[in-house]
mmCIF file of C-alpha atoms in Angstrom:
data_model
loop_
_atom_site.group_PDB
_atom_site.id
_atom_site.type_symbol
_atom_site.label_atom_id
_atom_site.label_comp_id
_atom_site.label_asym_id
_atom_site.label_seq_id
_atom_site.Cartn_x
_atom_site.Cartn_y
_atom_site.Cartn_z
ATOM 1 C CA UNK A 1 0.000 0.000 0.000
ATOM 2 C CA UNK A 2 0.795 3.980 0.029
ATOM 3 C CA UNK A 3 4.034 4.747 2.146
ATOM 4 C CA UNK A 4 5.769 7.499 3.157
ATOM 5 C CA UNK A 5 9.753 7.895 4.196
ATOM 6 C CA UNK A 6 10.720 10.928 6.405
ATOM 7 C CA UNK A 7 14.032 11.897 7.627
ATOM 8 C CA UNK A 8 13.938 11.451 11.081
ATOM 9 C CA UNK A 9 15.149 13.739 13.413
ATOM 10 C CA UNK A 10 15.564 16.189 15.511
ATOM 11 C CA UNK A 11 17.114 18.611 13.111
ATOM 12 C CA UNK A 12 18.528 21.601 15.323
ATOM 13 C CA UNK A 13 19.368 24.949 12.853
ATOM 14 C CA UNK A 14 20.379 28.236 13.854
ATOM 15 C CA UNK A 15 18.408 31.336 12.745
ATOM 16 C CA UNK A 16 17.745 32.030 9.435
ATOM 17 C CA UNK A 17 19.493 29.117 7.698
ATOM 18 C CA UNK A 18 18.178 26.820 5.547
ATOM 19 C CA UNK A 19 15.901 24.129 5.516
ATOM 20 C CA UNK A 20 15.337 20.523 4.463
ATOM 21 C CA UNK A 21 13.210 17.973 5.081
ATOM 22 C CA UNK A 22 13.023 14.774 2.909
ATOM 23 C CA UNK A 23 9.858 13.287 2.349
ATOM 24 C CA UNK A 24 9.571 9.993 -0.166
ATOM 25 C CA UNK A 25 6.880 8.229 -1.135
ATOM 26 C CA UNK A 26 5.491 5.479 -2.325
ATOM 27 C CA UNK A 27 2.255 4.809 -4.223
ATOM 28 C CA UNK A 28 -0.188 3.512 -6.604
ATOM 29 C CA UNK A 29 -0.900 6.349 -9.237
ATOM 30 C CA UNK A 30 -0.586 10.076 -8.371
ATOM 31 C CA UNK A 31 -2.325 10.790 -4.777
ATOM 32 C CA UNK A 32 -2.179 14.091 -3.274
ATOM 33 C CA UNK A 33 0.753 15.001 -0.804
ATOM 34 C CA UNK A 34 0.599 16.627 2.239
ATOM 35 C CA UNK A 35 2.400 18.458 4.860
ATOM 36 C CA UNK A 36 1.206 18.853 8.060
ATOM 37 C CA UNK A 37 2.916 20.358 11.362
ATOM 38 C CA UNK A 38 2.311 20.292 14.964
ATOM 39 C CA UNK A 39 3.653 23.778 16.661
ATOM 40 C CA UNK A 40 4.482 22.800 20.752
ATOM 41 C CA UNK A 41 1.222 22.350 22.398
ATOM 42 C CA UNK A 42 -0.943 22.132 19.885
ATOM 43 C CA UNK A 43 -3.130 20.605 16.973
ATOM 44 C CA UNK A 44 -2.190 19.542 13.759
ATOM 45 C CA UNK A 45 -2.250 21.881 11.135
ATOM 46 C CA UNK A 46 -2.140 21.315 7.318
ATOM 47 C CA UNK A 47 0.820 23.649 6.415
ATOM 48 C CA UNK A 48 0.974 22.756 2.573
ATOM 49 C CA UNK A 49 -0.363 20.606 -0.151
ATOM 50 C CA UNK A 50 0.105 19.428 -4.033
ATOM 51 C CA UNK A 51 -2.169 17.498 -6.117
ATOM 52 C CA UNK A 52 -0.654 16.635 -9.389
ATOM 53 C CA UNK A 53 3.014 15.966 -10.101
ATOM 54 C CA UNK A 54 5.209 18.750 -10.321
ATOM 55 C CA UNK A 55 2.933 21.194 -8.689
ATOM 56 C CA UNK A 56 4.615 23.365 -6.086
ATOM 57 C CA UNK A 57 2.797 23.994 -2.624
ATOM 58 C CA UNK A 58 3.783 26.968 -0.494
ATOM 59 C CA UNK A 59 2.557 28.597 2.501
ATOM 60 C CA UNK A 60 4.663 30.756 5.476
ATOM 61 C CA UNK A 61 7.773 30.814 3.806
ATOM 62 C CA UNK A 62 7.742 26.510 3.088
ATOM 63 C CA UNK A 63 7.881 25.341 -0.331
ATOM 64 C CA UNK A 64 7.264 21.343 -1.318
ATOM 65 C CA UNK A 65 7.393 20.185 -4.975
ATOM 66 C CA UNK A 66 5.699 17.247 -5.978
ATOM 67 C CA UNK A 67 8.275 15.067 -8.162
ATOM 68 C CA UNK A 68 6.882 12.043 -9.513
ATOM 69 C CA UNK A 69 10.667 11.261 -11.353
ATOM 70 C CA UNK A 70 12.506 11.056 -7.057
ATOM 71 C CA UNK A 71 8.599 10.337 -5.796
ATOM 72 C CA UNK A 72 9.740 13.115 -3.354
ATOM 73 C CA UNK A 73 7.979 15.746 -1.973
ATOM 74 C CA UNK A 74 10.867 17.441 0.624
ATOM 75 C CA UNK A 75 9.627 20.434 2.486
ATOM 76 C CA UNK A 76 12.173 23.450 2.379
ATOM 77 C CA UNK A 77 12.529 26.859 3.433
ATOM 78 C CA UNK A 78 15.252 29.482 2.668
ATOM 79 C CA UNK A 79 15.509 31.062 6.142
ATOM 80 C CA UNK A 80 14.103 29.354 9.665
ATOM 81 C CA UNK A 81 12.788 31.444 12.124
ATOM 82 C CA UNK A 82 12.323 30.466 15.985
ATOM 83 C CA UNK A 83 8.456 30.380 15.786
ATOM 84 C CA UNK A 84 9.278 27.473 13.116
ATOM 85 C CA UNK A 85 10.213 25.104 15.710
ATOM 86 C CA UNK A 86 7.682 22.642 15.443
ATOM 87 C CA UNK A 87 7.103 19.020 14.103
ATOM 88 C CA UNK A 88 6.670 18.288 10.287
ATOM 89 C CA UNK A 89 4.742 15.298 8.978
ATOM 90 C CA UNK A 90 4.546 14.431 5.801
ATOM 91 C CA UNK A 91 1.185 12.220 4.763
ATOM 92 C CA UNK A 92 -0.393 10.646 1.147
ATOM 93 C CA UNK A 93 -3.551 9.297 0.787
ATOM 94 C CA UNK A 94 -3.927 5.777 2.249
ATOM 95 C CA UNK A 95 -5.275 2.863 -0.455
ATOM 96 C CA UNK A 96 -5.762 0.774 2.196
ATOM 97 C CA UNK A 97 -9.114 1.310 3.482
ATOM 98 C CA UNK A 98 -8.156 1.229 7.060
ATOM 99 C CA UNK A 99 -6.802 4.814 7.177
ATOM 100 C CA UNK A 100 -7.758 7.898 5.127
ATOM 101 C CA UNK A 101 -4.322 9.492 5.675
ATOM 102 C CA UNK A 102 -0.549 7.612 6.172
ATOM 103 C CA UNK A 103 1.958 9.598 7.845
ATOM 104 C CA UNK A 104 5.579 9.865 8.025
ATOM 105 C CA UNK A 105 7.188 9.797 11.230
ATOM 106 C CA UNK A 106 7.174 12.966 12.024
ATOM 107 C CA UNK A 107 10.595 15.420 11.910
ATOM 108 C CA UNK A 108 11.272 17.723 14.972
ATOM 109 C CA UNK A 109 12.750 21.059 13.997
ATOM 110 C CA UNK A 110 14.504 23.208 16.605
ATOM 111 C CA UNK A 111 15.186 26.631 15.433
ATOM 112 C CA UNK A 112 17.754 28.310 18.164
ATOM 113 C CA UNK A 113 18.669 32.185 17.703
ATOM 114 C CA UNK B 1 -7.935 28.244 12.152
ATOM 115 C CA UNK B 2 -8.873 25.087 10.475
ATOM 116 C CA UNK B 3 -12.610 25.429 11.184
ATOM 117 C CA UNK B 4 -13.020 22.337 13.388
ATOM 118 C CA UNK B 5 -13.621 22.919 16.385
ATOM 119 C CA UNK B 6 -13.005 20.424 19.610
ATOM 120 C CA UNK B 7 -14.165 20.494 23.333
ATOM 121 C CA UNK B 8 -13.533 20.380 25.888
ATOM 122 C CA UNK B 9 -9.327 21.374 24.748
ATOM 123 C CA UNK B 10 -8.275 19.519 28.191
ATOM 124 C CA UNK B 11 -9.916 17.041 30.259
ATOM 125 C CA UNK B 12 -8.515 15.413 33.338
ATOM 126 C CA UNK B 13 -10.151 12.738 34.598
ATOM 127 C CA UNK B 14 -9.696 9.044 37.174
ATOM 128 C CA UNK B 15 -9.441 5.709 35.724
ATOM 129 C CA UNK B 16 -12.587 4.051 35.092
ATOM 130 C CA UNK B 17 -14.192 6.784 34.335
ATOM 131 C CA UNK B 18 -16.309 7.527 31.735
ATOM 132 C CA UNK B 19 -15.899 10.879 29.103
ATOM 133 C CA UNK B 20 -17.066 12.017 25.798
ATOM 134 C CA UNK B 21 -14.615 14.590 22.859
ATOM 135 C CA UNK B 22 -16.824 16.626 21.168
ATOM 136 C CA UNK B 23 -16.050 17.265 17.099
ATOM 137 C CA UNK B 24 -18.170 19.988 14.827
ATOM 138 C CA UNK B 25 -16.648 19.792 11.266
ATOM 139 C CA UNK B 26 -15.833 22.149 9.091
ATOM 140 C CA UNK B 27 -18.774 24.072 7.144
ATOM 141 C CA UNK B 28 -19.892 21.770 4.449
ATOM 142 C CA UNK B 29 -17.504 18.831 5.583
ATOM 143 C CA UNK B 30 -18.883 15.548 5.420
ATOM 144 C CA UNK B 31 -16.354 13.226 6.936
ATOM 145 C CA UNK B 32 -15.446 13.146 10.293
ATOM 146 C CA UNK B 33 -12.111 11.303 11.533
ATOM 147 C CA UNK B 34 -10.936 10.322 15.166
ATOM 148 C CA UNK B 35 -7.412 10.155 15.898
ATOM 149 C CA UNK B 36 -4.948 9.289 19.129
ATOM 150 C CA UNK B 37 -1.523 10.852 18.972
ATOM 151 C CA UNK B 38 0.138 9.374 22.527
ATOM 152 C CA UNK B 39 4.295 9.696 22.827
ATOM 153 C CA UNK B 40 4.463 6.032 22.666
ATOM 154 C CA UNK B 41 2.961 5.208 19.595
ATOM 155 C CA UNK B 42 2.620 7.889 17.126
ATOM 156 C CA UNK B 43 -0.861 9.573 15.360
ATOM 157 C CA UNK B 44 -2.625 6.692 15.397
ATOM 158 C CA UNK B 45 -6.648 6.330 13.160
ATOM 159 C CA UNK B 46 -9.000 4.957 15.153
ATOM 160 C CA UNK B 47 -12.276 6.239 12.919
ATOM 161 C CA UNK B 48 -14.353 7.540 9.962
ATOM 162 C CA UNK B 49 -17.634 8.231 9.748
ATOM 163 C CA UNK B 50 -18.823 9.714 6.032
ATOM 164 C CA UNK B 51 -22.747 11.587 6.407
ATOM 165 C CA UNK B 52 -23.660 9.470 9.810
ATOM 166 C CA UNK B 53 -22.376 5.865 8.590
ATOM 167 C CA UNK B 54 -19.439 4.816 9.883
ATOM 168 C CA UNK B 55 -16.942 4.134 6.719
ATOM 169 C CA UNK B 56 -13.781 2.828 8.385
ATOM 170 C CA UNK B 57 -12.483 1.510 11.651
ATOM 171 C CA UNK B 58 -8.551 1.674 12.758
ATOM 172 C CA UNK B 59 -7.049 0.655 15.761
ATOM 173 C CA UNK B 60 -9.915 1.833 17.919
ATOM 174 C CA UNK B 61 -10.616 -0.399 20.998
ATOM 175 C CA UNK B 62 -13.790 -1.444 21.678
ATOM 176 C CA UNK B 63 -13.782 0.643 24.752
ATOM 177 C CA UNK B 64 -14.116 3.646 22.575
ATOM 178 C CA UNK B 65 -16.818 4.093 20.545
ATOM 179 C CA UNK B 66 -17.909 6.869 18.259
ATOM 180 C CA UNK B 67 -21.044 8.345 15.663
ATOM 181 C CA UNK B 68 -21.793 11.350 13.882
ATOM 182 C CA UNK B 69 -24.848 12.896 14.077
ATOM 183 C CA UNK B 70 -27.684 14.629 11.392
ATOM 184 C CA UNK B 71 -26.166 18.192 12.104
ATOM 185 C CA UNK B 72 -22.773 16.482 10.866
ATOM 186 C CA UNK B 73 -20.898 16.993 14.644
ATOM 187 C CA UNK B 74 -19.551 13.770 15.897
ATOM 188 C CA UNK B 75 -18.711 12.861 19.584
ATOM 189 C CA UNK B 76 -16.155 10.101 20.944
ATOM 190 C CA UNK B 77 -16.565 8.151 23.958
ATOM 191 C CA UNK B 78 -14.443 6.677 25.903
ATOM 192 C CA UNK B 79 -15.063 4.058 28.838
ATOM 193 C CA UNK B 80 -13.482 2.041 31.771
ATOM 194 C CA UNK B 81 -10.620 4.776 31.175
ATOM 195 C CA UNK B 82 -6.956 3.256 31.932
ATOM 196 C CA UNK B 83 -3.744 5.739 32.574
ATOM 197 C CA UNK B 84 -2.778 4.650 29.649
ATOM 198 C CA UNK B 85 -5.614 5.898 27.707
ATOM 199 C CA UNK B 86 -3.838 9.543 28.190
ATOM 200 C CA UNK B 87 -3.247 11.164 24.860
ATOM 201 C CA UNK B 88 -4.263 13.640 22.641
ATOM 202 C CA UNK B 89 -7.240 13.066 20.526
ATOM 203 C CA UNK B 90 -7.643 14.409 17.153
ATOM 204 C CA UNK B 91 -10.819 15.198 15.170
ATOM 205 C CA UNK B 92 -10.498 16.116 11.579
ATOM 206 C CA UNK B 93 -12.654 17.082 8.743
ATOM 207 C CA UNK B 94 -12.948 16.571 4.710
ATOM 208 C CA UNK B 95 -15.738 17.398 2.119
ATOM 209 C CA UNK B 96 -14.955 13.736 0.845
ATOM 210 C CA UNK B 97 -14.391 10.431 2.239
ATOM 211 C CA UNK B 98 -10.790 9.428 2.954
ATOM 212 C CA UNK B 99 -8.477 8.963 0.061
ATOM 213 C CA UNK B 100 -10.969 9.978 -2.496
ATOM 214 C CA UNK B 101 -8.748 12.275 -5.381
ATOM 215 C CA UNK B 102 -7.949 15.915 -4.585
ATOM 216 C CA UNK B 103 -9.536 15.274 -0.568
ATOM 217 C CA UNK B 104 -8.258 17.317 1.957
ATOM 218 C CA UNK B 105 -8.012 16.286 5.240
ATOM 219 C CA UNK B 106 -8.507 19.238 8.106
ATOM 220 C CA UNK B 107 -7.848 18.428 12.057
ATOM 221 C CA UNK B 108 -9.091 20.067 15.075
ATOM 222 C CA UNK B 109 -6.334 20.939 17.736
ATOM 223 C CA UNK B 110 -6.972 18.538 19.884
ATOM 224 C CA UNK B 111 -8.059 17.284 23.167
ATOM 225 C CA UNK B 112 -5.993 16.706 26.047
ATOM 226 C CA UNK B 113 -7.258 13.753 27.565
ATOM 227 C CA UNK B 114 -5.071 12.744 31.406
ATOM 228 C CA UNK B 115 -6.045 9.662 33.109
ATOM 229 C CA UNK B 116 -4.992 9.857 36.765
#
């Protein structure tokens, strides 16, 4: 069935540097992909999104391309801040039946000024 | 905001007891999903309901048990609580059901459930 493969972390970055997060995937056809993150303390929040290969989803600085060539869809962003600290999941569309959503791991991002 | 909306946003509550999560969708949203995100095992799916019919079932334990209602707001309850039911529970939201093409999935931000 649909997988997903996230770097796991924690990834610890200073202040304005750059980000990456790899996200691979695996499934049947051309699903949606998803990025979701989880600030400290609270809910799970659907930071980005692309439905078709090579679209590009952006939101808050966070880019994600879909590329069905790598079946990647790595979250980056040119310059963390400290309110980015957070943890980023990356999720398809399950063809399972028994989940609507599969998610990676999760990656925890500490930004430190 | 994702538009859906979850009480109570912390609960604490004794083992054995008895306590219901309260979900209400987004506008138009048609699915409902439960989820348990615990520090031991992950986000875990424990339920879907699609227009008041339940449509899939994950690891929920038969403890728990869920429905949606006509108005489209869905409540979970959990019973004969155990410490280890502590966690935070999701609800989330989609126009669609589950991995239908282009469906977007929407969560709540939780409640904090502590079994003491």
């Amino acid at each position: 069935g649909n997988s997903v493969t996230q770097m796991e972390g924690p990834v610890t970055l200073s202040e304005e540097a750059f980000l990456t997060i790899n996200c691979t995937y695996t499934a049947t056809g051309y699903p949606s992909l998803f990025w979701y993150v989880q600030y400290p303390g609270e809910g799970l929040q659907l930071l980005l999104k692309a439905t078709k290969a090579d679209d590009k989803g952006s939101n808050k600085g966070f880019e994600a391309t879909y590329r069905k060539e790598t079946t990647s869809f790595h979250l980056e962003k040119g310059s963390v801040q400290v309110s980015d600290s957070a943890v980023y999941f990356c999720a398809l569309p399950s063809n399972s039946g028994n989940t609507p959503l599969v998610f990676g791991k999760g990656t925890r991002l500490s930004v430190i000024a | 905001d994702s538009g859906v909306t979850q009480t109570p946003k912390h609960l604490i509550t004794a083992t054995g007891q008895r306590v219901t999560l309260r979900c209400s969708p987004r506008s138009g949203d048609l699915s409902v999903y439960w989820y348990q995100q615990s520090l031991d095992q992950g986000l875990q799916f424990l339920i879907h309901y699609y227009n008041g019919e339940e449509r899939a079932k994950g690891n929920i334990l038969e403890r728990f048990s869920a429905q949606q209602f006509p108005d489209l707001h869905s409540e979970l309850n959990l019973s004969s609580l155990e410490l280890g039911d502590s966690a935070l529970y999701f609800c989330a939201s989609s126009v669609a059901q589950g991995s239908s093409p282009g469906n977007t999935i929407y969560f709540g931000e939780g409640s904090w459930l502590t079994v003491v």
